[in-house]
Short mmCIF file of C-alpha atoms in Angstrom, two decimals:
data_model
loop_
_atom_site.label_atom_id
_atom_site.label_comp_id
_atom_site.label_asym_id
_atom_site.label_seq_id
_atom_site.Cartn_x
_atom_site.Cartn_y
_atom_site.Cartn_z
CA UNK A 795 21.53 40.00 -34.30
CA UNK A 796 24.63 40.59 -36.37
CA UNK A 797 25.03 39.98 -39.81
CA UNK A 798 28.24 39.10 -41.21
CA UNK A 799 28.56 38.58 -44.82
CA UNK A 800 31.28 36.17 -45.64
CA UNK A 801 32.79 35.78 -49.08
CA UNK A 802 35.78 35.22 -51.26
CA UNK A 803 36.59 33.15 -54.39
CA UNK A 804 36.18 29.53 -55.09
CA UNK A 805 39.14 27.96 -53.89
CA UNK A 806 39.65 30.97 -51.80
CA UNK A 807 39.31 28.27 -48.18
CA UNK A 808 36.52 30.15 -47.42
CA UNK A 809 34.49 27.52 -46.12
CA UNK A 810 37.37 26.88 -43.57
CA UNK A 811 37.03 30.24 -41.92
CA UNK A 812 33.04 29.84 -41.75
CA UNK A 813 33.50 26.48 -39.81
CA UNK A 814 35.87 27.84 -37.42
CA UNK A 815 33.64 30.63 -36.78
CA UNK A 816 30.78 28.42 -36.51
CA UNK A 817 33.13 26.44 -34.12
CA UNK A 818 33.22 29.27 -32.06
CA UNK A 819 29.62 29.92 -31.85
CA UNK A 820 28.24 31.89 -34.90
CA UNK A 821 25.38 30.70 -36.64
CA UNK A 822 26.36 29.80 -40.43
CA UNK A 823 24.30 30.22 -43.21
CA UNK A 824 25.70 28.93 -46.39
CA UNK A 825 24.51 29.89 -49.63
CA UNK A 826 26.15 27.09 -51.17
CA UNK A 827 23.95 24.94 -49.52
CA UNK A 828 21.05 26.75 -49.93
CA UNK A 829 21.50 26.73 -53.82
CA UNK A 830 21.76 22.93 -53.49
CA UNK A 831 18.07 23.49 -51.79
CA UNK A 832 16.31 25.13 -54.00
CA UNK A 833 17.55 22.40 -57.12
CA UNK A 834 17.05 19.44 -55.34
CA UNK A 835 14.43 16.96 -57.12
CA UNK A 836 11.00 17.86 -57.17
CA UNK A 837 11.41 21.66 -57.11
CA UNK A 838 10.37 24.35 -58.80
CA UNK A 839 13.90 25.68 -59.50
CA UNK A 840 15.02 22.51 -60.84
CA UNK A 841 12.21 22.15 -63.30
CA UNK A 842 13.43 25.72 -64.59
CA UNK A 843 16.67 24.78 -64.71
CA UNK A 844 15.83 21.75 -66.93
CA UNK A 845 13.60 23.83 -69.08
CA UNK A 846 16.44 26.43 -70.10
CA UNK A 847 19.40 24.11 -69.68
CA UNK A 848 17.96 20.95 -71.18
CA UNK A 849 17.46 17.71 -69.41
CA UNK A 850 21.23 16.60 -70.54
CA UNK A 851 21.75 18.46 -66.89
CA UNK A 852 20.53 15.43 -64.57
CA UNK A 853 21.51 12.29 -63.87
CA UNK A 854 19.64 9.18 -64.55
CA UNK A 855 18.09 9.25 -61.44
CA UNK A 856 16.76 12.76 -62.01
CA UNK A 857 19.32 14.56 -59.80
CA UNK A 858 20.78 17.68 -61.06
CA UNK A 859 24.06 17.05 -62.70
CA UNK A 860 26.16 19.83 -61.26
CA UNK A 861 29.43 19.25 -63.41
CA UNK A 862 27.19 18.94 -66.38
CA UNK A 863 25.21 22.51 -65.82
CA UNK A 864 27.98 24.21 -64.94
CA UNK A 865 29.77 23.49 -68.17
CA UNK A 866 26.46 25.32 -70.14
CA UNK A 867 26.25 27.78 -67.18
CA UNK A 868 29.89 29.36 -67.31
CA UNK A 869 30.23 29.15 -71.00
CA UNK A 870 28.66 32.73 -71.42
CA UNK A 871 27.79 35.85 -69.50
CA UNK A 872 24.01 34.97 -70.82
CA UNK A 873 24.08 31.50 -69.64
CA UNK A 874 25.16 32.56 -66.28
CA UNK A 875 22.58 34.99 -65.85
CA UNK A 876 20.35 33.05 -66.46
CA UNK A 877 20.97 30.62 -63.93
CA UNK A 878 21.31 33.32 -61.28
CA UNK A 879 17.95 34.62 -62.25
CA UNK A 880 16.36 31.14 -61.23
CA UNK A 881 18.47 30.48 -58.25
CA UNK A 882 19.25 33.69 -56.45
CA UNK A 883 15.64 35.12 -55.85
CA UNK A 884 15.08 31.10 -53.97
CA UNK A 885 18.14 31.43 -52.51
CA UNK A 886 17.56 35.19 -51.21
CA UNK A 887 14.34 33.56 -50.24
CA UNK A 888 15.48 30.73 -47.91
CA UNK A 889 18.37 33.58 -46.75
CA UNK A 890 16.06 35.16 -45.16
CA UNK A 891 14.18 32.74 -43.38
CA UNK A 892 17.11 31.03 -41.84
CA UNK A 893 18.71 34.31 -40.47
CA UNK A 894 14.79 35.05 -38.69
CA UNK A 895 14.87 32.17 -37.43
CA UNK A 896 18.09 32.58 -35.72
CA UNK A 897 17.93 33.79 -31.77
CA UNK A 898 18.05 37.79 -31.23
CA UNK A 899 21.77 37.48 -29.58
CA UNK A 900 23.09 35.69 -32.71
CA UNK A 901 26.25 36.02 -34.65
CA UNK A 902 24.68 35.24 -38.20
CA UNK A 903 27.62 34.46 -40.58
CA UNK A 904 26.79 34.60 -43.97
CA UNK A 905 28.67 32.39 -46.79
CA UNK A 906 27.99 33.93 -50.03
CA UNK A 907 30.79 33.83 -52.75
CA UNK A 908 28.92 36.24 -54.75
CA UNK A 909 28.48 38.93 -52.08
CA UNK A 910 30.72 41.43 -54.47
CA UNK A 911 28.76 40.30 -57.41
CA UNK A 912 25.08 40.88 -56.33
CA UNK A 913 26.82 44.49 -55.09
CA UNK A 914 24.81 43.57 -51.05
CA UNK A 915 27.91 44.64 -49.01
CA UNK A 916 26.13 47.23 -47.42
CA UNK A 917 23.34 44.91 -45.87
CA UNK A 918 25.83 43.38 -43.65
CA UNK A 919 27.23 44.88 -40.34
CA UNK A 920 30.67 43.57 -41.60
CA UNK A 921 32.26 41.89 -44.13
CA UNK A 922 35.09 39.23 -44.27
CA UNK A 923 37.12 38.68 -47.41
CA UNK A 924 38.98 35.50 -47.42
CA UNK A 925 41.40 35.93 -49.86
CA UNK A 926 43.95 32.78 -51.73
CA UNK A 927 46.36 33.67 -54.37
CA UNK A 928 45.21 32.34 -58.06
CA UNK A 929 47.82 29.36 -58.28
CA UNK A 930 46.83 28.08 -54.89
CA UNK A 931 42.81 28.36 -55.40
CA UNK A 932 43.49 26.70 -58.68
CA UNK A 933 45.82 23.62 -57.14
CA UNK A 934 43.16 23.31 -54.59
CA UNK A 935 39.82 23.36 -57.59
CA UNK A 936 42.02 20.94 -59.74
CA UNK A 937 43.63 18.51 -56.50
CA UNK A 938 40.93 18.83 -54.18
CA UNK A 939 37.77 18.98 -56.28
CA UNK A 940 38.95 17.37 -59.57
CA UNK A 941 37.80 20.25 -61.35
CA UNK A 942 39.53 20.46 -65.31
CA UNK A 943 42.28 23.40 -64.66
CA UNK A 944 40.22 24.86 -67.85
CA UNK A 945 37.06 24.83 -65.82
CA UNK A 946 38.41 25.99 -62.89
CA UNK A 947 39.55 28.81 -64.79
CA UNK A 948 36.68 30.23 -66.51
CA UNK A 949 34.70 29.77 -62.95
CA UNK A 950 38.04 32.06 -61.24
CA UNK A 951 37.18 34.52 -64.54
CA UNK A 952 33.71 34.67 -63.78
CA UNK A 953 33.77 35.76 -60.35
CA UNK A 954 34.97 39.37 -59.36
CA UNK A 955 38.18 40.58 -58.96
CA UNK A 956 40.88 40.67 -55.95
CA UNK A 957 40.44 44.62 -56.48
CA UNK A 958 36.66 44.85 -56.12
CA UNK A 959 36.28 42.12 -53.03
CA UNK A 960 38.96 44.68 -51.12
CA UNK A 961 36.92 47.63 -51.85
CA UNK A 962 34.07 45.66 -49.91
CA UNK A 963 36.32 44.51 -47.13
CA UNK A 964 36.07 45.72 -43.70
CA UNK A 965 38.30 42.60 -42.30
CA UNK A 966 40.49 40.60 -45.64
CA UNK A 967 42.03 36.96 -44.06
CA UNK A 968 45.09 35.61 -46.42
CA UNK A 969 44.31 31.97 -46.49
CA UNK A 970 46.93 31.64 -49.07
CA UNK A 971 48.98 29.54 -47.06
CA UNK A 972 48.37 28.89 -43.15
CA UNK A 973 44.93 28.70 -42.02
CA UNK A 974 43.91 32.35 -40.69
CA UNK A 975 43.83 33.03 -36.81
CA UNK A 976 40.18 33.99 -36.47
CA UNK A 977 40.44 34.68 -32.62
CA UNK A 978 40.41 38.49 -32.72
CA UNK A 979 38.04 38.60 -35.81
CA UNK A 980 35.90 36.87 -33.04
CA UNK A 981 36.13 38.98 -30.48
CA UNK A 982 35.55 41.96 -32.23
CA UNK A 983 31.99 40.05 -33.42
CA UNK A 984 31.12 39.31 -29.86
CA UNK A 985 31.59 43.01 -28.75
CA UNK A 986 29.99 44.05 -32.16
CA UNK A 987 26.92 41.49 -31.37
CA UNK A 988 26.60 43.08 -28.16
CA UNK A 989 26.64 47.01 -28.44
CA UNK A 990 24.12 46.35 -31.41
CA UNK A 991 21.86 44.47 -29.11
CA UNK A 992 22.34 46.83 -26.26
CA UNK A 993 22.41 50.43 -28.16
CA UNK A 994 25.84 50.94 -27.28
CA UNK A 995 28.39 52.67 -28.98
CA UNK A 996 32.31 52.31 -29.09
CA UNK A 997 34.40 54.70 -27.57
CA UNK A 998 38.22 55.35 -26.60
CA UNK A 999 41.39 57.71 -25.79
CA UNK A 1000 41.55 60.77 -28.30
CA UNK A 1001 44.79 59.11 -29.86
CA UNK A 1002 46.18 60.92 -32.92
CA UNK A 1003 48.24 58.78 -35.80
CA UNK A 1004 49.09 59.50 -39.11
CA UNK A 1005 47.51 59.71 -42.15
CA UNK A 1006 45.84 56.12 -43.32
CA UNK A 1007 45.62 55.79 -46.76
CA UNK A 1008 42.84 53.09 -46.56
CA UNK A 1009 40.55 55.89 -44.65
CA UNK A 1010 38.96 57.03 -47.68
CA UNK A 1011 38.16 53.53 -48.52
CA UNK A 1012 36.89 52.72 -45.01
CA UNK A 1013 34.51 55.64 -44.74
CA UNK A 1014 33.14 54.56 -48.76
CA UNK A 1015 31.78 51.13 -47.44
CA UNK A 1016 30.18 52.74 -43.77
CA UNK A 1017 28.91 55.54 -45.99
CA UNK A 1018 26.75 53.18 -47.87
CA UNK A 1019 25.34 51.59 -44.83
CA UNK A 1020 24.53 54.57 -43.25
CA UNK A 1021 22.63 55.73 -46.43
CA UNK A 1022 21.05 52.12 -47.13
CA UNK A 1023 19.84 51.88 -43.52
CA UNK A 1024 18.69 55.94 -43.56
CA UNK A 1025 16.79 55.43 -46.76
CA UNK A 1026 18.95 56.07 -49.44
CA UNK A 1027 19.78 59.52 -48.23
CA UNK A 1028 23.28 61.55 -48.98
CA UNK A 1029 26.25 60.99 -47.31
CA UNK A 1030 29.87 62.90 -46.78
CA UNK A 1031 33.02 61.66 -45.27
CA UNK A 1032 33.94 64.97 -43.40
CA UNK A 1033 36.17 65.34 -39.97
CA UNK A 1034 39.97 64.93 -40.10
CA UNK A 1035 39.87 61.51 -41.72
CA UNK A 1036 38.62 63.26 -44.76
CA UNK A 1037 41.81 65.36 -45.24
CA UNK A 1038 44.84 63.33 -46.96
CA UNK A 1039 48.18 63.76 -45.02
CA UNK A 1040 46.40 64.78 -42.18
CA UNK A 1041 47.25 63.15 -38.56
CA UNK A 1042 44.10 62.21 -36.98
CA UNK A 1043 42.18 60.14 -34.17
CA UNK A 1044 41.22 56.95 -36.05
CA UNK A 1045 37.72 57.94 -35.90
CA UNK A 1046 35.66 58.30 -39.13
CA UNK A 1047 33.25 61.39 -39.26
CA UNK A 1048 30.02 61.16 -41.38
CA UNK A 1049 27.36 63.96 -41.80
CA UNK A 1050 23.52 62.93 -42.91
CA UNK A 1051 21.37 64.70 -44.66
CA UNK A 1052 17.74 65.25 -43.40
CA UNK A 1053 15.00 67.19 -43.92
CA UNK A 1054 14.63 68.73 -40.37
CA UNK A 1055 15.31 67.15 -36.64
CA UNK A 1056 11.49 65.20 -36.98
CA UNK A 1057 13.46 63.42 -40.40
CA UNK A 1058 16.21 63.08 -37.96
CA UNK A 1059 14.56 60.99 -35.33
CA UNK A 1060 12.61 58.77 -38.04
CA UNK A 1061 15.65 56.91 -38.86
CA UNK A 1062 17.03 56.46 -35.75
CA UNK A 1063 15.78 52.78 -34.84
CA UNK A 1064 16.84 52.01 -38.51
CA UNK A 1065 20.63 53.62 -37.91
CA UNK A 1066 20.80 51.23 -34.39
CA UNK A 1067 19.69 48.25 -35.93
CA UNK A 1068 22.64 48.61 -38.75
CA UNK A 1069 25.22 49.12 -36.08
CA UNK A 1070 25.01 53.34 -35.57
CA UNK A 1071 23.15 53.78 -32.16
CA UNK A 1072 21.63 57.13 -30.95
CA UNK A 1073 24.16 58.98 -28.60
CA UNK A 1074 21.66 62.29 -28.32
CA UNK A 1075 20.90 65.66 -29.55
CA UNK A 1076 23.15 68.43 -29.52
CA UNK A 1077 23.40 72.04 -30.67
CA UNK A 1078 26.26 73.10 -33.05
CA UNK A 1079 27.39 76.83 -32.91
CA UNK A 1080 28.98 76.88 -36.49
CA UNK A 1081 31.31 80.36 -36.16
CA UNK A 1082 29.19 83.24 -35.96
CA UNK A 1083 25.98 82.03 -37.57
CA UNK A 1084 23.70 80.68 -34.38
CA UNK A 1085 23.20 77.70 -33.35
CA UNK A 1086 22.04 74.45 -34.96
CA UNK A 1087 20.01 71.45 -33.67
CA UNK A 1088 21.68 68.10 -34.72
CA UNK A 1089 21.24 64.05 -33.71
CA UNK A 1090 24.72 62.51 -32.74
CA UNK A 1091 24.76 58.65 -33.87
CA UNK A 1092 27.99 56.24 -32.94
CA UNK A 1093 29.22 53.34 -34.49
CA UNK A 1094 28.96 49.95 -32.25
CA UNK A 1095 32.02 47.88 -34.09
CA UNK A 1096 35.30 47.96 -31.22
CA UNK A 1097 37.29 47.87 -34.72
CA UNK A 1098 36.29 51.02 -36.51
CA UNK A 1099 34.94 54.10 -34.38
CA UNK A 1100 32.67 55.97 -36.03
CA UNK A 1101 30.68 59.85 -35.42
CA UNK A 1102 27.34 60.42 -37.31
CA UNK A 1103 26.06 63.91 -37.22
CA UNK A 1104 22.51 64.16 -38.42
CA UNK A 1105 22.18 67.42 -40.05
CA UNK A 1106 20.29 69.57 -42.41
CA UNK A 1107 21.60 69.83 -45.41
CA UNK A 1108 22.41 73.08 -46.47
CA UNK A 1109 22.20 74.34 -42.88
CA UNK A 1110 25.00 76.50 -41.43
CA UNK A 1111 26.50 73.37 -39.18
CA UNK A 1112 26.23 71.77 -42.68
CA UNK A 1113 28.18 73.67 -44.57
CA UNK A 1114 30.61 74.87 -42.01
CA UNK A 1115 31.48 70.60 -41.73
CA UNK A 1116 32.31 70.37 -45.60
CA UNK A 1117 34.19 74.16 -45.56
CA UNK A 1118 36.49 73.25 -42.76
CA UNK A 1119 36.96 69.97 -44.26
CA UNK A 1120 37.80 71.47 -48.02
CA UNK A 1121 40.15 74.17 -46.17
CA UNK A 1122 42.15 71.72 -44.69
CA UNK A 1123 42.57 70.03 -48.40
CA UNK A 1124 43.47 72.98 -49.75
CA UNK A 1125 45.81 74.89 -47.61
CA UNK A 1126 48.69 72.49 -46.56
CA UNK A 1127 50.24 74.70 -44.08
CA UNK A 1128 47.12 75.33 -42.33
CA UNK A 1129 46.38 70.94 -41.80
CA UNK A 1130 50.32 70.99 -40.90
CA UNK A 1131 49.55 73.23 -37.98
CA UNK A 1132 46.22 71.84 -37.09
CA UNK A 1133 47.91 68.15 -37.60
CA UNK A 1134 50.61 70.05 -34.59
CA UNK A 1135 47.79 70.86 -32.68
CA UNK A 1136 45.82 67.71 -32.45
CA UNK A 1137 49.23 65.47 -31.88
CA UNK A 1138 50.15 68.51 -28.51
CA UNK A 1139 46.72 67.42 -27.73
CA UNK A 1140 46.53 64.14 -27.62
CA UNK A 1141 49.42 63.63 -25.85
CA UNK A 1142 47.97 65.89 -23.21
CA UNK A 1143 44.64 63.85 -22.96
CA UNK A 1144 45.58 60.74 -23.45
CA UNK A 1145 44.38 59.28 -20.15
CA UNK A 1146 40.85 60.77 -21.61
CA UNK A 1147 37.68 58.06 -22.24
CA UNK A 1148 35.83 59.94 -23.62
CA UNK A 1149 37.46 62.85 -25.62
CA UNK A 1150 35.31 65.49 -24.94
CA UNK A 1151 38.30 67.42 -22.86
CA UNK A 1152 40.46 67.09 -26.19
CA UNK A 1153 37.54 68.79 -28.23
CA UNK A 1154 37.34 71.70 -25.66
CA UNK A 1155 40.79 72.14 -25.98
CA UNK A 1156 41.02 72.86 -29.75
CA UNK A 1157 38.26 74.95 -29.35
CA UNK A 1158 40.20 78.50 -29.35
CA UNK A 1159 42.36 77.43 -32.60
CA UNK A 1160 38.95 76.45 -34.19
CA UNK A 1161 37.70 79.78 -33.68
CA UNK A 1162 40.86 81.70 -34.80
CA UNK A 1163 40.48 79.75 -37.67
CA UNK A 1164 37.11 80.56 -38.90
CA UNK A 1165 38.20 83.95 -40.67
CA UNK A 1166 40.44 81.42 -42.90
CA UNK A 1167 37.77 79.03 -44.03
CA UNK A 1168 35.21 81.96 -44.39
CA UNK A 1169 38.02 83.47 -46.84
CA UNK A 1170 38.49 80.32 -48.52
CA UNK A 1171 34.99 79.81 -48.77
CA UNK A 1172 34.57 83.08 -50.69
CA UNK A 1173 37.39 82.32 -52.88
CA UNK A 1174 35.63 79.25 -54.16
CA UNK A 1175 32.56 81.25 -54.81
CA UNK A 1176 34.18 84.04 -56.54
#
């Protein structure tokens, strides 16, 4: 199954882009609904909601008043948490029976608008930001809904910001205007879906491009994945992706800390099952200091290649990862000539699947070049 976490603002349209997903096959689950679940008459959460809110939040015939509780509910930061401290553990609840009851070859969207807010990016295999200007997603609260501009306001206020729902974004739609084309968001879902399912990882031609500035920002949200789904353990973005200005394969290197190999291979189902599949064991040879047992993971997502090396921390493969990496920040002419290197190369191997050829070529340069980092290295520690 693959879990896609949907979100955006109210008045963002993002209901649109779940139905034309759903249109196309995936499995919806919206929270909205949900929340309108766990209030209905008769339940548990509604009598709570009375009992903090007052009864002045139903209707006559005992229904819950929605215009009525929001307009207690977004008055403060207190009243708000409040009511997400009787709705969300119900609706987390009911979230999680609906997506086990879903088939094992699913595409589970999820609709949550307060994906950023609850800070659950990292639960998802993806995440899709629909994203509507502030004039526009108040014309739509105030035409669409009849919602009082004031109140439409203070619920826009409430919510988080463009800024944090793009840190969290792995794909961001603009429904500002035309509705979004969602056809290669869905293919990239169906091949995601599938190399999940199957243990398969993504691969492609070693093709070198420049510098991407949203790189670091990319590798922030996998890197909390990986560490949620390997038990909260430590992290770091290394590889050329890690090294601003420099030209690179658009491939995002990660190295995991573990214990020892046996740590390695007890959170291997766990890294498949969030999208990383096993791709084997291999042996680093880390310049001069032996070699080094380490578990190669891959990422499964078409749209953003990934490389997982499971290593001990500390361990000579270990640091040699981070050196090489910090060299390269720190010595501009030396990621110049490596960033000449890798572009000769690619051209080279270009007809290459699977890039190993490409990594035997820089192979001599890498080993002319461990002198440098080992001076660097002792620079730092001097």
């Amino acid at each position: 199954m693959l879990r896609v976490g949907l979100t955006g603002g109210i008045g963002s349209g993002k209901s649109t882009v779940a139905k034309l997903l759903a249109e196309r096959g995936a499995i919806v689950v919206d929270a909205d609904k949900l929340a309108r679940e766990v209030l209905e008459p008769g339940t548990e959460g509604l009598a709570e909601v009375v009992k903090a809110f007052g009864a002045d939040v139903l209707h006559d015939d005992g229904t819950l008043d929605r215009a009525a509780l929001a307009a207690k509910a977004f008055a403060t930061e207190e009243a708000r948490q409040t009511l997400n401290g009787i709705t969300h553990p119900r609706i987390g609840a009911l979230t999680g029976q609906r997506m086990a009851e879903a088939p094992e070859d699913a595409i589970v969207v999820h609709d949550i608008p307060l994906l950023v807010e609850r800070d659950i990016a990292a639960v998802y295999h993806l995440v899709v930001v629909v994203y509507a200007d502030t004039e526009t997603r108040l014309g739509r609260l105030v035409g669409s809904r009849g919602m009082d501009r004031q109140d439409a306001e203070k619920r826009i206020a409430a919510q988080a910001t463009d800024e944090q729902r793009r840190a969290v974004a792995d794909v961001w739609l603009d429904n500002s205007g035309e509705v979004p084309d969602v056809s290669a968001l869905w293919d990239r879902l169906v091949g995601f879906e599938k190399n999940v399912r199957t243990q398969t990882y993504a691969s492609g031609s070693p093709v070198v491009v420049p510098y991407d500035e949203t790189w670091p920002a990319q590798a922030q949200r996998i890197a909390r994945r990986i560490s949620l789904a390997a038990g909260g353990r430590r992290v770091e973005h290394i590889g050329s992706t890690s090294v601003p200005g420099l030209a690179a394969k658009d491939v995002l290197d990660f190295q995991l800390a573990v214990e020892d190999m046996d740590a390695a291979d007890s959170v291997r189902e766990a890294l498949g099952q969030a999208g990383f599949p096993y791709a084997g064991p291999l042996v680093d040879t880390p310049r001069g200091e032996g070699s080094w047992d380490k578990r190669l993971h891959a990422g499964a997502d078409p749209g953003r290649r990934v490389h997982l090396h499971l290593r001990v921390e500390g361990a000579a493969n270990w640091r040699w990862a981070a050196d090489f990496r910090d060299w390269l920040r720190g010595d501009v002419e030396a990621r110049d000539e490596y960033a000449a290197l890798k572009l000769e190369l690619s051209e080279r191997f270009a007809a290459e699947t699977d890039g190993f050829a490409y990594s035997e070529a820089k192979e001599p340069w890498m080993a002319a070049a461990a002198a440098r980092v080992e001076a660097y290295r002792g620079g730092q520690e001097s």
